[in-house]
PDB file of C-alpha atoms and ligand atoms in Angstrom:
ATOM      1  CA  UNK A 428     -17.564  22.965   1.661  1.00 41.00           C
ATOM      2  CA  UNK A 429     -14.882  20.398   2.170  1.00 59.00           C
ATOM      3  CA  UNK A 430     -13.591  18.911   5.385  1.00 70.00           C
ATOM      4  CA  UNK A 431      -9.946  18.974   4.289  1.00 86.00           C
ATOM      5  CA  UNK A 432      -7.610  21.018   6.463  1.00 89.00           C
ATOM      6  CA  UNK A 433      -4.572  22.382   4.597  1.00 94.00           C
ATOM      7  CA  UNK A 434      -1.340  23.409   6.268  1.00 96.00           C
ATOM      8  CA  UNK A 435       0.502  26.149   4.368  1.00 97.00           C
ATOM      9  CA  UNK A 436       4.229  26.635   4.982  1.00 97.00           C
ATOM     10  CA  UNK A 437       5.475  29.793   3.287  1.00 97.00           C
ATOM     11  CA  UNK A 438       7.892  32.413   4.582  1.00 96.00           C
ATOM     12  CA  UNK A 439       6.746  35.344   2.415  1.00 95.00           C
ATOM     13  CA  UNK A 440       3.840  36.844   4.284  1.00 96.00           C
ATOM     14  CA  UNK A 441       2.149  38.287   1.179  1.00 94.00           C
ATOM     15  CA  UNK A 442       2.150  34.884  -0.543  1.00 93.00           C
ATOM     16  CA  UNK A 443       1.060  33.178   2.675  1.00 95.00           C
ATOM     17  CA  UNK A 444      -1.902  35.530   3.023  1.00 95.00           C
ATOM     18  CA  UNK A 445      -2.832  35.090  -0.617  1.00 93.00           C
ATOM     19  CA  UNK A 446      -2.719  31.311  -0.290  1.00 95.00           C
ATOM     20  CA  UNK A 447      -4.777  31.363   2.891  1.00 95.00           C
ATOM     21  CA  UNK A 448      -7.443  33.601   1.365  1.00 94.00           C
ATOM     22  CA  UNK A 449      -7.564  31.536  -1.827  1.00 94.00           C
ATOM     23  CA  UNK A 450      -7.890  28.216  -0.043  1.00 94.00           C
ATOM     24  CA  UNK A 451     -10.423  29.475   2.478  1.00 92.00           C
ATOM     25  CA  UNK A 452     -12.383  30.931  -0.406  1.00 91.00           C
ATOM     26  CA  UNK A 453     -12.471  27.455  -1.948  1.00 91.00           C
ATOM     27  CA  UNK A 454     -13.911  26.054   1.280  1.00 89.00           C
ATOM     28  CA  UNK A 455     -10.795  24.530   2.838  1.00 91.00           C
ATOM     29  CA  UNK A 456      -9.786  24.973   6.435  1.00 90.00           C
ATOM     30  CA  UNK A 457      -6.361  26.575   6.513  1.00 93.00           C
ATOM     31  CA  UNK A 458      -3.555  26.881   9.031  1.00 94.00           C
ATOM     32  CA  UNK A 459      -0.424  28.709   7.923  1.00 95.00           C
ATOM     33  CA  UNK A 460       3.074  29.003   9.360  1.00 96.00           C
ATOM     34  CA  UNK A 461       6.176  30.868   8.128  1.00 96.00           C
ATOM     35  CA  UNK A 462       8.785  28.124   8.533  1.00 96.00           C
ATOM     36  CA  UNK A 463       9.362  24.387   8.607  1.00 96.00           C
ATOM     37  CA  UNK A 464      10.178  24.236  12.319  1.00 95.00           C
ATOM     38  CA  UNK A 465       6.801  25.689  13.238  1.00 94.00           C
ATOM     39  CA  UNK A 466       5.167  23.223  10.848  1.00 95.00           C
ATOM     40  CA  UNK A 467       6.975  20.353  12.534  1.00 93.00           C
ATOM     41  CA  UNK A 468       5.801  21.535  15.949  1.00 90.00           C
ATOM     42  CA  UNK A 469       2.225  21.620  14.702  1.00 89.00           C
ATOM     43  CA  UNK A 470       2.450  18.009  13.569  1.00 87.00           C
ATOM     44  CA  UNK A 471       2.824  16.932  17.183  1.00 79.00           C
ATOM     45  CA  UNK A 472      -0.862  17.629  17.786  1.00 77.00           C
ATOM     46  CA  UNK A 473      -2.460  17.935  14.377  1.00 79.00           C
ATOM     47  CA  UNK A 474      -2.230  16.082  11.081  1.00 82.00           C
ATOM     48  CA  UNK A 475      -3.378  18.159   8.109  1.00 89.00           C
ATOM     49  CA  UNK A 476      -5.220  16.703   5.144  1.00 88.00           C
ATOM     50  CA  UNK A 477      -2.682  18.247   2.792  1.00 93.00           C
ATOM     51  CA  UNK A 478       0.567  20.160   3.087  1.00 95.00           C
ATOM     52  CA  UNK A 479       1.272  23.078   0.764  1.00 97.00           C
ATOM     53  CA  UNK A 480       4.973  23.559   1.185  1.00 95.00           C
ATOM     54  CA  UNK A 481       7.305  26.249  -0.094  1.00 94.00           C
ATOM     55  CA  UNK A 482      10.640  24.931  -1.330  1.00 91.00           C
ATOM     56  CA  UNK A 483      12.811  27.878  -0.254  1.00 90.00           C
ATOM     57  CA  UNK A 484      12.369  28.469   3.455  1.00 93.00           C
ATOM     58  CA  UNK A 485      14.717  29.977   6.035  1.00 93.00           C
ATOM     59  CA  UNK A 486      16.448  27.363   8.179  1.00 93.00           C
ATOM     60  CA  UNK A 487      14.970  23.978   7.374  1.00 93.00           C
ATOM     61  CA  UNK A 488      14.024  23.780   3.681  1.00 91.00           C
ATOM     62  CA  UNK A 489      10.749  22.481   2.310  1.00 92.00           C
ATOM     63  CA  UNK A 490      12.367  19.331   1.031  1.00 89.00           C
ATOM     64  CA  UNK A 491      13.966  18.599   4.409  1.00 91.00           C
ATOM     65  CA  UNK A 492      10.561  18.897   6.031  1.00 93.00           C
ATOM     66  CA  UNK A 493       9.045  16.610   3.378  1.00 92.00           C
ATOM     67  CA  UNK A 494      11.727  13.990   4.012  1.00 89.00           C
ATOM     68  CA  UNK A 495      11.227  14.248   7.773  1.00 90.00           C
ATOM     69  CA  UNK A 496       7.484  13.677   7.350  1.00 89.00           C
ATOM     70  CA  UNK A 497       7.944  10.733   5.027  1.00 85.00           C
ATOM     71  CA  UNK A 498      10.173   8.983   7.556  1.00 84.00           C
ATOM     72  CA  UNK A 499       7.454   8.979  10.207  1.00 80.00           C
ATOM     73  CA  UNK A 500       4.654   6.549   9.447  1.00 73.00           C
ATOM     74  CA  UNK A 501       2.110   8.700  11.273  1.00 75.00           C
ATOM     75  CA  UNK A 502       2.651  11.454   8.717  1.00 80.00           C
ATOM     76  CA  UNK A 503       3.720   9.525   5.648  1.00 75.00           C
ATOM     77  CA  UNK A 504       0.186   9.581   4.229  1.00 76.00           C
ATOM     78  CA  UNK A 505      -0.133  13.362   4.215  1.00 86.00           C
ATOM     79  CA  UNK A 506      -0.088  14.535   0.595  1.00 90.00           C
ATOM     80  CA  UNK A 507       2.468  17.250  -0.142  1.00 93.00           C
ATOM     81  CA  UNK A 508       2.349  19.866  -2.868  1.00 94.00           C
ATOM     82  CA  UNK A 509       5.559  21.827  -3.229  1.00 92.00           C
ATOM     83  CA  UNK A 510       5.753  25.434  -4.345  1.00 92.00           C
ATOM     84  CA  UNK A 511       8.835  26.102  -6.443  1.00 87.00           C
ATOM     85  CA  UNK A 512      10.246  29.003  -8.419  1.00 80.00           C
ATOM     86  CA  UNK A 513      10.215  28.797 -12.199  1.00 66.00           C
ATOM     87  CA  UNK A 514      13.786  27.644 -12.748  1.00 68.00           C
ATOM     88  CA  UNK A 515      14.101  25.118  -9.932  1.00 69.00           C
ATOM     89  CA  UNK A 516      14.082  21.995 -12.097  1.00 68.00           C
ATOM     90  CA  UNK A 517      16.543  20.486  -9.678  1.00 72.00           C
ATOM     91  CA  UNK A 518      14.005  20.938  -6.921  1.00 68.00           C
ATOM     92  CA  UNK A 519      11.509  18.750  -8.743  1.00 69.00           C
ATOM     93  CA  UNK A 520      13.916  15.845  -9.011  1.00 68.00           C
ATOM     94  CA  UNK A 521      14.913  16.074  -5.357  1.00 71.00           C
ATOM     95  CA  UNK A 522      11.313  16.520  -4.368  1.00 68.00           C
ATOM     96  CA  UNK A 523      10.199  13.398  -6.155  1.00 68.00           C
ATOM     97  CA  UNK A 524      12.864  11.483  -4.269  1.00 67.00           C
ATOM     98  CA  UNK A 525      11.610  13.099  -1.066  1.00 71.00           C
ATOM     99  CA  UNK A 526       8.091  11.815  -1.656  1.00 77.00           C
ATOM    100  CA  UNK A 527       6.414  15.017  -2.830  1.00 86.00           C
ATOM    101  CA  UNK A 528       3.110  14.380  -4.618  1.00 87.00           C
ATOM    102  CA  UNK A 529       3.023  17.354  -6.966  1.00 88.00           C
ATOM    103  CA  UNK A 530       4.447  20.798  -7.774  1.00 86.00           C
ATOM    104  CA  UNK A 531       3.064  24.203  -8.410  1.00 89.00           C
ATOM    105  CA  UNK A 532       5.446  26.700  -9.998  1.00 88.00           C
ATOM    106  CA  UNK A 533       5.423  30.297  -8.815  1.00 87.00           C
ATOM    107  CA  UNK A 534       3.871  32.516  -9.969  1.00 87.00           C
ATOM    108  CA  UNK A 535       0.773  30.348 -10.122  1.00 89.00           C
ATOM    109  CA  UNK A 536      -2.831  31.034 -10.972  1.00 91.00           C
ATOM    110  CA  UNK A 537      -5.488  30.385  -8.365  1.00 91.00           C
ATOM    111  CA  UNK A 538      -7.256  28.076 -10.743  1.00 92.00           C
ATOM    112  CA  UNK A 539      -4.166  25.981 -11.382  1.00 93.00           C
ATOM    113  CA  UNK A 540      -3.368  25.727  -7.687  1.00 94.00           C
ATOM    114  CA  UNK A 541      -6.875  24.570  -6.785  1.00 94.00           C
ATOM    115  CA  UNK A 542      -6.923  22.086  -9.658  1.00 93.00           C
ATOM    116  CA  UNK A 543      -3.632  20.552  -8.474  1.00 93.00           C
ATOM    117  CA  UNK A 544      -4.846  20.339  -4.897  1.00 94.00           C
ATOM    118  CA  UNK A 545      -8.087  18.663  -5.919  1.00 90.00           C
ATOM    119  CA  UNK A 546      -6.247  16.220  -8.171  1.00 89.00           C
ATOM    120  CA  UNK A 547      -3.864  15.207  -5.388  1.00 88.00           C
ATOM    121  CA  UNK A 548      -6.687  14.836  -2.875  1.00 86.00           C
ATOM    122  CA  UNK A 549      -8.603  12.716  -5.360  1.00 81.00           C
ATOM    123  CA  UNK A 550      -5.552  10.530  -5.864  1.00 78.00           C
ATOM    124  CA  UNK A 551      -5.050   9.893  -2.155  1.00 72.00           C
ATOM    125  CA  UNK A 552      -8.771   9.438  -1.689  1.00 65.00           C
ATOM    126  CA  UNK A 553      -9.310  12.115   0.922  1.00 59.00           C
ATOM    127  CA  UNK A 554     -11.506  14.446  -1.067  1.00 51.00           C
ATOM    128  CA  UNK A 555     -15.270  14.470  -0.818  1.00 49.00           C
ATOM    129  CA  UNK A 556     -15.519  11.362  -2.977  1.00 45.00           C
ATOM    130  CA  UNK A 557     -14.453   9.342   0.036  1.00 52.00           C
ATOM    131  CA  UNK A 558     -17.535  10.063   2.036  1.00 61.00           C
ATOM    132  CA  UNK A 559     -17.659   7.109   4.355  1.00 68.00           C
ATOM    133  CA  UNK A 560     -15.027   6.725   7.032  1.00 74.00           C
ATOM    134  CA  UNK A 561     -14.957   4.004   9.633  1.00 80.00           C
ATOM    135  CA  UNK A 562     -13.120   3.704  12.904  1.00 84.00           C
ATOM    136  CA  UNK A 563     -13.660   1.945  16.198  1.00 86.00           C
ATOM    137  CA  UNK A 564     -16.900   0.358  14.977  1.00 89.00           C
ATOM    138  CA  UNK A 565     -18.341   3.713  13.976  1.00 92.00           C
ATOM    139  CA  UNK A 566     -19.186   4.640  10.419  1.00 89.00           C
ATOM    140  CA  UNK A 567     -19.492   8.258   9.450  1.00 87.00           C
ATOM    141  CA  UNK A 568     -21.133   9.194   6.168  1.00 82.00           C
ATOM    142  CA  UNK A 569     -20.127  12.722   5.192  1.00 75.00           C
ATOM    143  CA  UNK A 570     -22.492  12.969   2.240  1.00 68.00           C
ATOM    144  CA  UNK A 571     -25.571  11.949   4.186  1.00 74.00           C
ATOM    145  CA  UNK A 572     -24.397  13.504   7.440  1.00 80.00           C
ATOM    146  CA  UNK A 573     -25.097  10.293   9.270  1.00 86.00           C
ATOM    147  CA  UNK A 574     -23.290   8.207  11.859  1.00 91.00           C
ATOM    148  CA  UNK A 575     -23.896   4.481  12.222  1.00 91.00           C
ATOM    149  CA  UNK A 576     -22.884   2.019  14.901  1.00 92.00           C
ATOM    150  CA  UNK A 577     -23.963  -1.627  14.952  1.00 88.00           C
ATOM    151  CA  UNK A 578     -26.252  -0.785  12.019  1.00 85.00           C
ATOM    152  CA  UNK A 579     -28.047   1.801  14.102  1.00 90.00           C
ATOM    153  CA  UNK A 580     -28.147   5.464  13.155  1.00 92.00           C
ATOM    154  CA  UNK A 581     -26.983   7.679  15.989  1.00 94.00           C
ATOM    155  CA  UNK A 582     -28.714  10.965  16.704  1.00 90.00           C
ATOM    156  CA  UNK A 583     -26.099  13.704  16.542  1.00 92.00           C
ATOM    157  CA  UNK A 584     -26.374  17.474  16.327  1.00 90.00           C
ATOM    158  CA  UNK A 585     -24.270  19.260  13.682  1.00 87.00           C
ATOM    159  CA  UNK A 586     -21.516  20.260  16.114  1.00 90.00           C
ATOM    160  CA  UNK A 587     -21.312  16.768  17.607  1.00 94.00           C
ATOM    161  CA  UNK A 588     -21.096  15.426  14.062  1.00 91.00           C
ATOM    162  CA  UNK A 589     -18.130  17.696  13.256  1.00 89.00           C
ATOM    163  CA  UNK A 590     -16.496  16.857  16.563  1.00 94.00           C
ATOM    164  CA  UNK A 591     -16.871  13.120  16.030  1.00 94.00           C
ATOM    165  CA  UNK A 592     -15.581  13.390  12.475  1.00 89.00           C
ATOM    166  CA  UNK A 593     -12.520  15.261  13.736  1.00 89.00           C
ATOM    167  CA  UNK A 594     -11.913  12.675  16.450  1.00 93.00           C
ATOM    168  CA  UNK A 595     -12.309   9.746  14.059  1.00 90.00           C
ATOM    169  CA  UNK A 596      -9.760  11.234  11.665  1.00 84.00           C
ATOM    170  CA  UNK A 597      -7.370  12.216  14.510  1.00 86.00           C
ATOM    171  CA  UNK A 598      -7.494   9.302  16.955  1.00 87.00           C
ATOM    172  CA  UNK A 599      -5.265   8.539  19.939  1.00 89.00           C
ATOM    173  CA  UNK A 600      -4.103  12.100  20.470  1.00 88.00           C
ATOM    174  CA  UNK A 601      -4.987  14.446  23.264  1.00 92.00           C
ATOM    175  CA  UNK A 602      -6.430  17.805  22.265  1.00 93.00           C
ATOM    176  CA  UNK A 603      -6.891  20.728  24.601  1.00 93.00           C
ATOM    177  CA  UNK A 604     -10.179  22.621  24.563  1.00 93.00           C
ATOM    178  CA  UNK A 605      -8.442  25.513  22.796  1.00 89.00           C
ATOM    179  CA  UNK A 606      -7.083  23.193  20.112  1.00 87.00           C
ATOM    180  CA  UNK A 607     -10.496  21.618  19.569  1.00 91.00           C
ATOM    181  CA  UNK A 608     -12.069  25.054  19.220  1.00 88.00           C
ATOM    182  CA  UNK A 609      -9.425  25.962  16.658  1.00 81.00           C
ATOM    183  CA  UNK A 610      -9.543  22.742  14.696  1.00 82.00           C
ATOM    184  CA  UNK A 611     -13.245  21.877  14.853  1.00 85.00           C
ATOM    185  CA  UNK A 612     -14.989  25.217  15.213  1.00 82.00           C
ATOM    186  CA  UNK A 613     -12.339  27.220  13.315  1.00 71.00           C
ATOM    187  CA  UNK A 614      -9.847  29.799  14.540  1.00 61.00           C
ATOM    188  CA  UNK A 615     -12.050  32.712  13.457  1.00 59.00           C
ATOM    189  CA  UNK A 616     -14.801  31.760  15.892  1.00 65.00           C
ATOM    190  CA  UNK A 617     -14.819  33.164  19.388  1.00 74.00           C
ATOM    191  CA  UNK A 618     -16.377  30.701  21.821  1.00 80.00           C
ATOM    192  CA  UNK A 619     -15.671  29.987  25.453  1.00 87.00           C
ATOM    193  CA  UNK A 620     -13.716  26.846  26.147  1.00 88.00           C
ATOM    194  CA  UNK A 621     -16.420  25.363  28.342  1.00 90.00           C
ATOM    195  CA  UNK A 622     -18.632  25.142  25.237  1.00 92.00           C
ATOM    196  CA  UNK A 623     -16.391  22.264  24.203  1.00 95.00           C
ATOM    197  CA  UNK A 624     -17.371  20.389  27.370  1.00 96.00           C
ATOM    198  CA  UNK A 625     -21.049  20.832  26.544  1.00 96.00           C
ATOM    199  CA  UNK A 626     -20.630  19.285  23.104  1.00 96.00           C
ATOM    200  CA  UNK A 627     -18.397  16.502  24.404  1.00 98.00           C
ATOM    201  CA  UNK A 628     -21.169  15.643  26.864  1.00 97.00           C
ATOM    202  CA  UNK A 629     -23.759  15.598  24.077  1.00 97.00           C
ATOM    203  CA  UNK A 630     -21.495  13.475  21.881  1.00 97.00           C
ATOM    204  CA  UNK A 631     -21.026  10.916  24.653  1.00 98.00           C
ATOM    205  CA  UNK A 632     -24.767  10.843  25.234  1.00 97.00           C
ATOM    206  CA  UNK A 633     -25.326  10.110  21.540  1.00 96.00           C
ATOM    207  CA  UNK A 634     -22.773   7.274  21.644  1.00 96.00           C
ATOM    208  CA  UNK A 635     -24.088   5.823  24.888  1.00 96.00           C
ATOM    209  CA  UNK A 636     -26.985   3.714  23.533  1.00 93.00           C
ATOM    210  CA  UNK A 637     -24.435   1.675  21.539  1.00 93.00           C
ATOM    211  CA  UNK A 638     -22.016   1.548  24.464  1.00 94.00           C
ATOM    212  CA  UNK A 639     -19.465   3.621  22.597  1.00 95.00           C
ATOM    213  CA  UNK A 640     -19.195   6.617  24.874  1.00 96.00           C
ATOM    214  CA  UNK A 641     -15.893   5.357  26.402  1.00 96.00           C
ATOM    215  CA  UNK A 642     -14.273   6.208  23.038  1.00 96.00           C
ATOM    216  CA  UNK A 643     -14.408   9.869  24.031  1.00 97.00           C
ATOM    217  CA  UNK A 644     -11.985  10.147  26.905  1.00 97.00           C
ATOM    218  CA  UNK A 645     -11.210  12.935  29.315  1.00 97.00           C
ATOM    219  CA  UNK A 646      -7.526  13.448  29.971  1.00 95.00           C
ATOM    220  CA  UNK A 647      -7.518  15.276  33.256  1.00 93.00           C
ATOM    221  CA  UNK A 648      -5.911  18.682  33.177  1.00 92.00           C
ATOM    222  CA  UNK A 649      -5.233  18.439  29.432  1.00 93.00           C
ATOM    223  CA  UNK A 650      -8.313  17.861  27.331  1.00 95.00           C
ATOM    224  CA  UNK A 651      -9.922  15.092  25.333  1.00 97.00           C
ATOM    225  CA  UNK A 652      -8.916  12.105  23.278  1.00 96.00           C
ATOM    226  CA  UNK A 653     -10.730   9.671  20.992  1.00 95.00           C
ATOM    227  CA  UNK A 654      -9.319   6.191  21.393  1.00 94.00           C
ATOM    228  CA  UNK A 655     -10.187   2.514  21.386  1.00 91.00           C
ATOM    229  CA  UNK A 656      -7.589   1.973  24.085  1.00 88.00           C
ATOM    230  CA  UNK A 657      -9.040   2.350  27.550  1.00 82.00           C
ATOM    231  CA  UNK A 658      -8.325   5.802  28.975  1.00 70.00           C
TER     232      UNK A 658
HETATM  233 CA1  LIG B 985      10.179  31.115   0.164  1.00 51.34          CA
END
């Protein structure tokens, strides 16, 4: 199981479904959309760990989306793998200029696709080899499933651990309860939104002994945010 969330942008529904099934089967979290505009909308509240982007899309092309992402420093670190047709050599050149990290040529084998994804993630250091992440004085160790603050281990349940990890990798943004359910619990899980409140409460309680509970902020009428800036 990996904690990397992949955004798939592909207009052909059969290919999109195949990609989703393949990636989920390999343990990734997957969100898929049929066009670049929908992908761009998603980026306003969610930054994926990797973008798997079709070159030929209706409306805004894959390369236009890649260039748009690279211009914004919030998104410039998201690795991009482009899907191209066999004879689109031109696409590769343009893509390299647009900041694309790698290519997979259609039709592709599952094995090749997964190998490329893993190689790119390794290169940007966001695969499982980078197991310790720090933010706001907190250190989260994904391999040992442990959270430290001021050299103290915090006592967190598995859901609070996932929630904190999500917050630490997506700081300073407000997420609604529905978005948190989708992004932390997974879109296939049916849970009531108030369950989120329960786990937020537990997470704050776990952070409290180190005085770090103010990091988890309630944004009234909207949802929650993880931030070092006072709410
Ligand atoms: Ca296409």
